[in-house]
CSV table of C-alpha atoms in Angstrom, one decimal:
chain,number,residue,atom,x,y,z
A,1356,UNK,CA,-38.7,-17.4,-136.7
A,1357,UNK,CA,-38.2,-18.5,-140.2
A,1358,UNK,CA,-40.8,-20.0,-142.8
A,1359,UNK,CA,-38.3,-22.9,-143.9
A,1360,UNK,CA,-38.3,-24.1,-140.3
A,1361,UNK,CA,-42.0,-25.3,-140.7
A,1362,UNK,CA,-41.3,-27.5,-143.7
A,1363,UNK,CA,-41.7,-31.3,-143.3
A,1364,UNK,CA,-42.5,-34.1,-145.7
A,1365,UNK,CA,-46.1,-34.9,-145.6
A,1366,UNK,CA,-47.3,-38.0,-147.8
A,1367,UNK,CA,-50.3,-37.2,-149.9
A,1368,UNK,CA,-52.3,-40.3,-148.4
A,1369,UNK,CA,-52.3,-38.6,-144.9
A,1370,UNK,CA,-54.4,-35.8,-146.3
A,1371,UNK,CA,-57.9,-36.9,-145.0
A,1372,UNK,CA,-60.3,-37.0,-148.0
A,1373,UNK,CA,-63.3,-38.1,-145.6
A,1374,UNK,CA,-63.8,-37.7,-142.0
A,1375,UNK,CA,-63.9,-40.7,-139.3
A,1376,UNK,CA,-67.1,-42.6,-139.5
A,1377,UNK,CA,-68.1,-41.2,-136.2
A,1378,UNK,CA,-67.1,-37.7,-135.1
A,1379,UNK,CA,-65.7,-38.9,-131.8
A,1380,UNK,CA,-63.7,-41.8,-132.9
A,1381,UNK,CA,-61.1,-40.0,-134.9
A,1382,UNK,CA,-57.5,-40.4,-133.2
A,1383,UNK,CA,-56.1,-38.4,-130.6
A,1384,UNK,CA,-52.5,-37.5,-129.9
A,1385,UNK,CA,-51.9,-36.1,-126.4
A,1386,UNK,CA,-48.8,-33.8,-125.9
A,1387,UNK,CA,-47.9,-33.2,-122.2
A,1388,UNK,CA,-45.6,-30.1,-122.4
A,1389,UNK,CA,-44.2,-30.5,-118.9
A,1390,UNK,CA,-43.4,-34.2,-119.2
A,1391,UNK,CA,-42.6,-34.2,-122.9
A,1392,UNK,CA,-44.5,-37.3,-123.5
A,1393,UNK,CA,-46.8,-38.3,-126.4
A,1394,UNK,CA,-49.8,-40.6,-125.9
A,1395,UNK,CA,-52.2,-42.2,-128.7
A,1396,UNK,CA,-56.0,-42.4,-127.9
A,1397,UNK,CA,-59.4,-42.1,-129.4
A,1398,UNK,CA,-60.9,-38.6,-129.4
A,1399,UNK,CA,-63.7,-39.7,-127.1
A,1400,UNK,CA,-61.0,-40.5,-124.5
A,1401,UNK,CA,-60.4,-36.7,-124.1
A,1402,UNK,CA,-62.9,-36.7,-121.3
A,1403,UNK,CA,-60.2,-38.4,-119.1
A,1404,UNK,CA,-58.0,-35.2,-119.1
A,1405,UNK,CA,-60.7,-32.8,-117.7
A,1406,UNK,CA,-62.1,-32.5,-114.4
A,1407,UNK,CA,-65.1,-30.8,-113.0
A,1408,UNK,CA,-64.8,-26.9,-113.2
A,1409,UNK,CA,-62.3,-27.2,-116.2
A,1410,UNK,CA,-63.4,-25.2,-119.2
A,1411,UNK,CA,-63.6,-25.6,-122.9
A,1412,UNK,CA,-64.0,-22.5,-125.3
A,1413,UNK,CA,-65.8,-23.2,-128.5
A,1414,UNK,CA,-66.1,-21.2,-131.7
A,1415,UNK,CA,-69.6,-21.4,-132.7
A,1416,UNK,CA,-69.4,-19.8,-136.2
A,1417,UNK,CA,-71.4,-21.6,-138.9
A,1418,UNK,CA,-69.9,-22.3,-142.5
A,1419,UNK,CA,-72.0,-21.1,-145.2
A,1420,UNK,CA,-72.2,-22.7,-148.6
A,1421,UNK,CA,-69.4,-20.3,-150.1
A,1422,UNK,CA,-68.7,-21.9,-153.4
A,1423,UNK,CA,-70.6,-21.3,-156.4
A,1424,UNK,CA,-70.3,-21.7,-160.2
A,1425,UNK,CA,-71.4,-19.2,-162.8
A,1426,UNK,CA,-71.2,-18.7,-166.5
A,1427,UNK,CA,-69.6,-15.7,-168.0
A,1428,UNK,CA,-71.8,-13.9,-170.5
A,1429,UNK,CA,-71.1,-14.3,-174.2
A,1430,UNK,CA,-68.5,-17.0,-173.7
A,1431,UNK,CA,-70.2,-19.4,-171.3
A,1432,UNK,CA,-67.1,-20.2,-169.6
A,1433,UNK,CA,-67.5,-21.8,-166.2
A,1434,UNK,CA,-66.1,-19.6,-163.3
A,1435,UNK,CA,-66.0,-20.6,-159.9
A,1436,UNK,CA,-66.9,-17.9,-157.3
A,1437,UNK,CA,-65.9,-18.3,-153.8
A,1438,UNK,CA,-67.9,-15.9,-151.4
A,1439,UNK,CA,-65.6,-14.2,-148.8
A,1440,UNK,CA,-67.7,-11.7,-147.1
A,1441,UNK,CA,-70.8,-9.6,-147.8
A,1442,UNK,CA,-69.6,-5.7,-148.0
A,1443,UNK,CA,-73.0,-4.2,-148.2
A,1444,UNK,CA,-76.4,-5.9,-147.8
A,1445,UNK,CA,-78.4,-3.2,-149.5
A,1446,UNK,CA,-76.3,-3.0,-152.6
A,1447,UNK,CA,-75.6,-6.6,-152.4
A,1448,UNK,CA,-71.9,-6.2,-152.8
A,1449,UNK,CA,-69.6,-9.1,-152.0
A,1450,UNK,CA,-65.8,-9.9,-151.7
A,1451,UNK,CA,-65.2,-12.9,-153.6
A,1452,UNK,CA,-62.4,-14.9,-155.3
A,1453,UNK,CA,-62.9,-16.1,-158.8
A,1454,UNK,CA,-61.2,-18.9,-160.8
A,1455,UNK,CA,-59.9,-18.8,-163.2
A,1456,UNK,CA,-59.2,-15.2,-162.5
A,1457,UNK,CA,-57.4,-14.0,-165.8
A,1458,UNK,CA,-60.8,-14.3,-167.7
A,1459,UNK,CA,-62.7,-11.9,-165.2
A,1460,UNK,CA,-62.5,-8.2,-165.8
A,1461,UNK,CA,-64.4,-5.1,-164.3
A,1462,UNK,CA,-67.7,-4.9,-166.2
A,1463,UNK,CA,-68.2,-8.7,-166.8
A,1464,UNK,CA,-71.3,-10.2,-165.9
A,1465,UNK,CA,-71.7,-13.9,-164.4
A,1466,UNK,CA,-75.1,-15.8,-164.6
A,1467,UNK,CA,-75.9,-18.5,-162.0
A,1468,UNK,CA,-78.4,-21.4,-161.9
A,1469,UNK,CA,-80.2,-23.0,-164.8
A,1470,UNK,CA,-82.7,-20.3,-164.9
A,1471,UNK,CA,-80.1,-17.5,-164.8
A,1472,UNK,CA,-82.1,-15.7,-162.1
A,1473,UNK,CA,-79.3,-14.6,-160.4
A,1474,UNK,CA,-76.6,-12.4,-162.0
A,1475,UNK,CA,-73.3,-10.6,-160.9
A,1476,UNK,CA,-71.4,-7.7,-162.2
A,1477,UNK,CA,-67.8,-7.5,-161.6
A,1478,UNK,CA,-67.1,-3.9,-160.4
A,1479,UNK,CA,-63.6,-3.9,-158.9
A,1480,UNK,CA,-60.5,-5.9,-158.8
A,1481,UNK,CA,-59.2,-6.3,-155.2
A,1482,UNK,CA,-56.2,-8.7,-155.5
A,1483,UNK,CA,-55.0,-10.9,-158.3
A,1484,UNK,CA,-57.8,-13.6,-157.7
A,1485,UNK,CA,-60.1,-11.2,-155.6
A,1486,UNK,CA,-63.0,-9.3,-157.2
A,1487,UNK,CA,-66.0,-7.2,-155.8
A,1488,UNK,CA,-69.3,-8.3,-157.3
A,1489,UNK,CA,-72.8,-6.6,-157.3
A,1490,UNK,CA,-75.3,-9.4,-157.3
A,1491,UNK,CA,-78.5,-8.6,-159.3
A,1492,UNK,CA,-81.6,-10.5,-158.0
A,1493,UNK,CA,-85.3,-9.8,-158.4
A,1494,UNK,CA,-86.5,-10.4,-155.0
A,1495,UNK,CA,-86.3,-9.4,-151.2
A,1496,UNK,CA,-82.9,-9.5,-149.4
A,1497,UNK,CA,-84.1,-12.7,-147.6
A,1498,UNK,CA,-85.1,-14.3,-150.9
A,1499,UNK,CA,-81.7,-13.4,-152.3
A,1500,UNK,CA,-79.8,-14.8,-149.4
A,1501,UNK,CA,-81.9,-18.0,-149.8
A,1502,UNK,CA,-80.9,-18.1,-153.5
A,1503,UNK,CA,-77.2,-18.0,-152.5
A,1504,UNK,CA,-77.7,-20.8,-150.2
A,1505,UNK,CA,-79.5,-22.9,-152.9
A,1506,UNK,CA,-76.7,-22.3,-155.4
A,1507,UNK,CA,-73.8,-22.5,-153.2
A,1508,UNK,CA,-72.0,-25.7,-152.0
A,1509,UNK,CA,-70.1,-26.8,-148.9
A,1510,UNK,CA,-66.8,-25.0,-149.3
A,1511,UNK,CA,-64.5,-28.1,-148.8
A,1512,UNK,CA,-60.8,-27.3,-148.9
A,1513,UNK,CA,-59.1,-27.5,-152.3
A,1514,UNK,CA,-56.9,-30.4,-151.4
A,1515,UNK,CA,-60.0,-32.5,-151.3
A,1516,UNK,CA,-60.1,-33.7,-154.8
A,1517,UNK,CA,-63.5,-35.4,-154.6
A,1518,UNK,CA,-66.7,-33.9,-155.4
A,1519,UNK,CA,-68.8,-32.4,-152.4
A,1520,UNK,CA,-71.3,-35.1,-151.1
A,1521,UNK,CA,-74.6,-34.7,-149.1
A,1522,UNK,CA,-72.8,-35.9,-146.1
A,1523,UNK,CA,-70.4,-33.0,-146.2
A,1524,UNK,CA,-73.2,-30.4,-145.4
A,1525,UNK,CA,-73.5,-31.8,-141.9
A,1526,UNK,CA,-70.0,-33.2,-141.2
A,1527,UNK,CA,-68.1,-29.9,-142.4
A,1528,UNK,CA,-70.0,-28.1,-139.6
A,1529,UNK,CA,-69.6,-28.4,-135.7
A,1530,UNK,CA,-72.6,-29.6,-133.9
A,1531,UNK,CA,-72.7,-26.5,-132.2
A,1532,UNK,CA,-72.5,-24.0,-135.1
A,1533,UNK,CA,-74.8,-21.2,-134.7
A,1534,UNK,CA,-73.8,-17.9,-136.4
A,1535,UNK,CA,-73.4,-18.0,-140.0
A,1536,UNK,CA,-70.4,-16.4,-141.4
A,1537,UNK,CA,-67.5,-18.8,-141.9
A,1538,UNK,CA,-66.0,-19.9,-145.3
A,1539,UNK,CA,-64.2,-23.0,-143.5
A,1540,UNK,CA,-65.1,-24.9,-140.5
A,1541,UNK,CA,-63.1,-24.4,-137.2
A,1542,UNK,CA,-62.0,-28.0,-137.5
A,1543,UNK,CA,-60.9,-29.1,-134.1
A,1544,UNK,CA,-64.6,-28.7,-133.1
A,1545,UNK,CA,-65.6,-31.3,-135.8
A,1546,UNK,CA,-64.6,-34.2,-133.3
A,1547,UNK,CA,-67.2,-33.5,-130.9
A,1548,UNK,CA,-70.4,-35.5,-130.9
A,1549,UNK,CA,-73.8,-34.8,-129.1
A,1550,UNK,CA,-73.1,-37.8,-126.8
A,1551,UNK,CA,-69.4,-36.7,-126.1
A,1552,UNK,CA,-70.5,-33.1,-125.1
A,1553,UNK,CA,-73.3,-34.5,-122.9
A,1554,UNK,CA,-70.7,-36.7,-121.1
A,1555,UNK,CA,-68.5,-33.8,-120.6
A,1556,UNK,CA,-71.2,-31.7,-119.2
A,1557,UNK,CA,-72.3,-34.5,-116.8
A,1558,UNK,CA,-68.6,-34.6,-115.7
A,1559,UNK,CA,-68.9,-30.8,-114.7
A,1560,UNK,CA,-66.9,-29.5,-117.6
A,1561,UNK,CA,-68.0,-25.8,-118.3
A,1562,UNK,CA,-68.2,-24.2,-121.7
A,1563,UNK,CA,-68.0,-20.8,-123.1
A,1564,UNK,CA,-68.6,-19.9,-126.8
A,1565,UNK,CA,-66.9,-17.1,-129.0
A,1566,UNK,CA,-67.5,-16.4,-132.5
A,1567,UNK,CA,-64.6,-16.1,-135.0
A,1568,UNK,CA,-65.9,-16.3,-138.6
A,1569,UNK,CA,-63.0,-18.1,-140.2
A,1570,UNK,CA,-62.1,-16.3,-143.4
A,1571,UNK,CA,-59.0,-16.3,-145.6
A,1572,UNK,CA,-56.6,-15.1,-143.0
A,1573,UNK,CA,-56.6,-18.8,-141.5
A,1574,UNK,CA,-55.4,-20.3,-145.0
A,1575,UNK,CA,-53.5,-17.5,-147.1
A,1576,UNK,CA,-50.1,-18.9,-147.4
A,1577,UNK,CA,-47.1,-17.5,-145.9
A,1578,UNK,CA,-44.8,-16.1,-148.6
A,1579,UNK,CA,-42.0,-14.3,-146.6
A,1580,UNK,CA,-39.1,-16.1,-144.8
A,1581,UNK,CA,-39.1,-13.6,-141.9
A,1582,UNK,CA,-42.5,-14.6,-140.0
A,1583,UNK,CA,-42.7,-11.0,-138.4
A,1584,UNK,CA,-43.3,-9.6,-141.9
A,1585,UNK,CA,-46.6,-11.7,-142.6
A,1586,UNK,CA,-49.6,-9.9,-142.6
A,1587,UNK,CA,-53.1,-11.9,-141.8
A,1588,UNK,CA,-56.3,-11.1,-143.5
A,1589,UNK,CA,-58.6,-9.9,-140.8
A,1590,UNK,CA,-61.5,-12.0,-139.6
A,1591,UNK,CA,-64.6,-10.9,-137.8
A,1592,UNK,CA,-64.6,-11.8,-134.0
A,1593,UNK,CA,-67.2,-11.4,-131.2
A,1594,UNK,CA,-66.8,-12.3,-127.6
A,1595,UNK,CA,-69.8,-11.6,-125.4
A,1596,UNK,CA,-69.5,-10.6,-121.8
A,1597,UNK,CA,-71.3,-13.8,-120.8
A,1598,UNK,CA,-68.1,-15.7,-122.1
A,1599,UNK,CA,-65.6,-13.2,-120.8
A,1600,UNK,CA,-67.3,-14.1,-117.1
A,1601,UNK,CA,-66.9,-17.9,-117.5
A,1602,UNK,CA,-63.6,-17.7,-118.8
A,1603,UNK,CA,-62.3,-15.3,-116.1
A,1604,UNK,CA,-63.8,-17.3,-113.4
A,1605,UNK,CA,-62.0,-20.4,-114.6
A,1606,UNK,CA,-58.5,-18.5,-114.7
A,1607,UNK,CA,-59.0,-17.1,-111.2
A,1608,UNK,CA,-59.8,-20.6,-110.0
A,1609,UNK,CA,-56.8,-21.9,-111.8
A,1610,UNK,CA,-58.7,-24.5,-113.9
A,1611,UNK,CA,-57.6,-26.2,-117.0
A,1612,UNK,CA,-58.8,-23.7,-119.8
A,1613,UNK,CA,-59.0,-25.3,-123.1
A,1614,UNK,CA,-59.1,-23.4,-126.5
A,1615,UNK,CA,-60.9,-25.8,-128.9
A,1616,UNK,CA,-59.0,-24.8,-132.2
A,1617,UNK,CA,-56.5,-22.2,-133.4
A,1618,UNK,CA,-59.5,-20.0,-134.3
A,1619,UNK,CA,-60.6,-19.8,-130.4
A,1620,UNK,CA,-56.7,-19.3,-129.5
A,1621,UNK,CA,-56.6,-16.3,-132.0
A,1622,UNK,CA,-59.9,-15.1,-130.8
A,1623,UNK,CA,-59.1,-15.0,-127.1
A,1624,UNK,CA,-55.5,-13.9,-127.6
A,1625,UNK,CA,-56.9,-10.8,-129.4
A,1626,UNK,CA,-58.8,-9.8,-126.6
A,1627,UNK,CA,-56.4,-10.0,-123.5
A,1628,UNK,CA,-56.7,-7.4,-120.7
A,1629,UNK,CA,-53.8,-5.9,-119.1
A,1630,UNK,CA,-53.9,-8.3,-116.1
A,1631,UNK,CA,-54.1,-11.2,-118.4
A,1632,UNK,CA,-57.7,-11.9,-118.3
A,1633,UNK,CA,-60.4,-11.9,-121.3
A,1634,UNK,CA,-62.0,-8.9,-122.4
A,1635,UNK,CA,-65.4,-8.7,-124.4
A,1636,UNK,CA,-64.8,-7.9,-128.3
A,1637,UNK,CA,-66.7,-7.1,-131.4
A,1638,UNK,CA,-64.6,-6.3,-134.4
A,1639,UNK,CA,-61.9,-7.7,-136.5
A,1640,UNK,CA,-58.6,-9.5,-135.7
A,1641,UNK,CA,-55.6,-10.0,-137.9
A,1642,UNK,CA,-53.6,-11.7,-135.0
A,1643,UNK,CA,-50.8,-13.8,-136.2
A,1644,UNK,CA,-49.2,-16.1,-133.4
A,1645,UNK,CA,-46.0,-17.8,-134.3
A,1646,UNK,CA,-43.0,-18.7,-131.8
A,1647,UNK,CA,-41.8,-17.5,-129.5
A,1648,UNK,CA,-45.2,-16.3,-128.0
A,1649,UNK,CA,-46.6,-16.0,-124.4
A,1650,UNK,CA,-50.2,-17.2,-124.1
A,1651,UNK,CA,-52.5,-15.2,-121.6
A,1652,UNK,CA,-55.8,-17.1,-121.7
A,1653,UNK,CA,-55.9,-20.9,-122.4
A,1654,UNK,CA,-53.5,-23.2,-120.8
A,1655,UNK,CA,-54.5,-26.2,-123.0
A,1656,UNK,CA,-55.5,-26.4,-126.6
A,1657,UNK,CA,-57.1,-29.0,-129.1
A,1658,UNK,CA,-56.2,-28.7,-132.7
A,1659,UNK,CA,-55.8,-30.9,-135.7
A,1660,UNK,CA,-52.7,-31.8,-137.7
A,1661,UNK,CA,-51.9,-29.2,-140.2
A,1662,UNK,CA,-50.0,-28.8,-143.5
A,1663,UNK,CA,-46.5,-27.7,-143.9
A,1664,UNK,CA,-45.6,-23.9,-143.6
A,1665,UNK,CA,-49.2,-23.1,-142.6
A,1666,UNK,CA,-50.1,-20.4,-140.0
A,1667,UNK,CA,-52.1,-23.0,-137.9
A,1668,UNK,CA,-49.0,-25.2,-137.7
A,1669,UNK,CA,-47.0,-22.1,-136.5
A,1670,UNK,CA,-49.5,-21.4,-133.8
A,1671,UNK,CA,-49.6,-25.1,-132.6
A,1672,UNK,CA,-45.5,-24.8,-132.3
A,1673,UNK,CA,-46.0,-21.6,-130.3
A,1674,UNK,CA,-48.3,-23.5,-127.9
A,1675,UNK,CA,-46.5,-26.8,-127.7
A,1676,UNK,CA,-42.9,-25.6,-128.2
A,1677,UNK,CA,-41.2,-25.6,-131.4
A,1678,UNK,CA,-39.0,-28.8,-131.0
A,1679,UNK,CA,-41.7,-30.8,-129.3
A,1680,UNK,CA,-44.3,-30.1,-132.0
A,1681,UNK,CA,-41.8,-31.1,-134.9
A,1682,UNK,CA,-41.1,-34.3,-132.9
A,1683,UNK,CA,-44.9,-34.9,-132.6
A,1684,UNK,CA,-45.4,-34.3,-136.3
A,1685,UNK,CA,-42.6,-36.7,-137.0
A,1686,UNK,CA,-44.5,-39.5,-135.0
A,1687,UNK,CA,-47.9,-38.5,-136.4
A,1688,UNK,CA,-46.4,-39.1,-140.0
A,1689,UNK,CA,-44.9,-42.6,-138.8
A,1690,UNK,CA,-48.0,-43.6,-137.0
A,1691,UNK,CA,-50.2,-42.5,-140.1
A,1692,UNK,CA,-52.2,-39.8,-138.5
A,1693,UNK,CA,-54.6,-38.1,-140.8
A,1694,UNK,CA,-53.9,-34.3,-141.5
A,1695,UNK,CA,-55.9,-31.2,-142.0
A,1696,UNK,CA,-59.6,-30.4,-141.9
A,1697,UNK,CA,-61.1,-34.0,-141.8
A,1698,UNK,CA,-58.0,-35.5,-140.2
A,1699,UNK,CA,-57.2,-36.4,-136.5
A,1700,UNK,CA,-56.8,-34.4,-133.5
A,1701,UNK,CA,-54.2,-33.4,-131.1
A,1702,UNK,CA,-54.7,-32.3,-127.3
A,1703,UNK,CA,-51.7,-30.2,-125.9
A,1704,UNK,CA,-51.8,-30.0,-122.2
């Protein structure tokens, strides 16, 4: 499969700058793979596609305020620092991206906050924009983490041109987020409201939770025409035995097993047993799914509308079928569905 096959014209006004007023009132496009039908609904109507005993798998990762702004020593230049992952808690070492990167070299110091109580020293170059920073802070580890949280802001995707607003803290987070560690929200889950989850529960829908800390792997652009040569960045994945039991029971009972988002789909497909059931997992995954691909765990998927040539779009195409997904995207553009993180949703059954 070639990268160029995932190109399509996406008008800029279809990139959602803000979420729908209410979580469960975004639009929902339903693709039926067997009948090849496309239907249009409101997200809260998703309940009509699930019966008692069906299962939804959620990603309970929590976004942390990963974007910070510091000043370079001597010049005072404003530098954006995007926290990717903690490498060593004791030494306070972090993997980060810096922007503009050309100004930041090994040995440089960056100062954060009005009182400059937090300082970071650049100790390594990892990629063209990547650096390893050692943070210097006079306090306990807990106080240091609190400081990062205080100085950081919600890491909205770059395509959103507006400033981060108070509301984003809550809306760029699923209501079931538990374990901090993601630099981006698992966006298919943003459409679930407390009320909708309660209604699904009352109807007898089961839930299982996994944790995949969304990192750069999900967003790094594909730069090779031959997709088999693209290497995904690794992301942290935890699947507990409790979730495994719930998922495997649903598979055995031939229920609808729905992956809520591409991160869930990547997670469960990274932990498949030899008899096409789910295994527990605690480690890192760099799984990259593109057509053609045989899925083992979920037979249904909720996802947002993705940008051209993204790994997320490729996975959706692998699940829906390439031609059917391209047709659906054509309809989405015509019907003015909103794309990307704060956009509308798609249910593929």
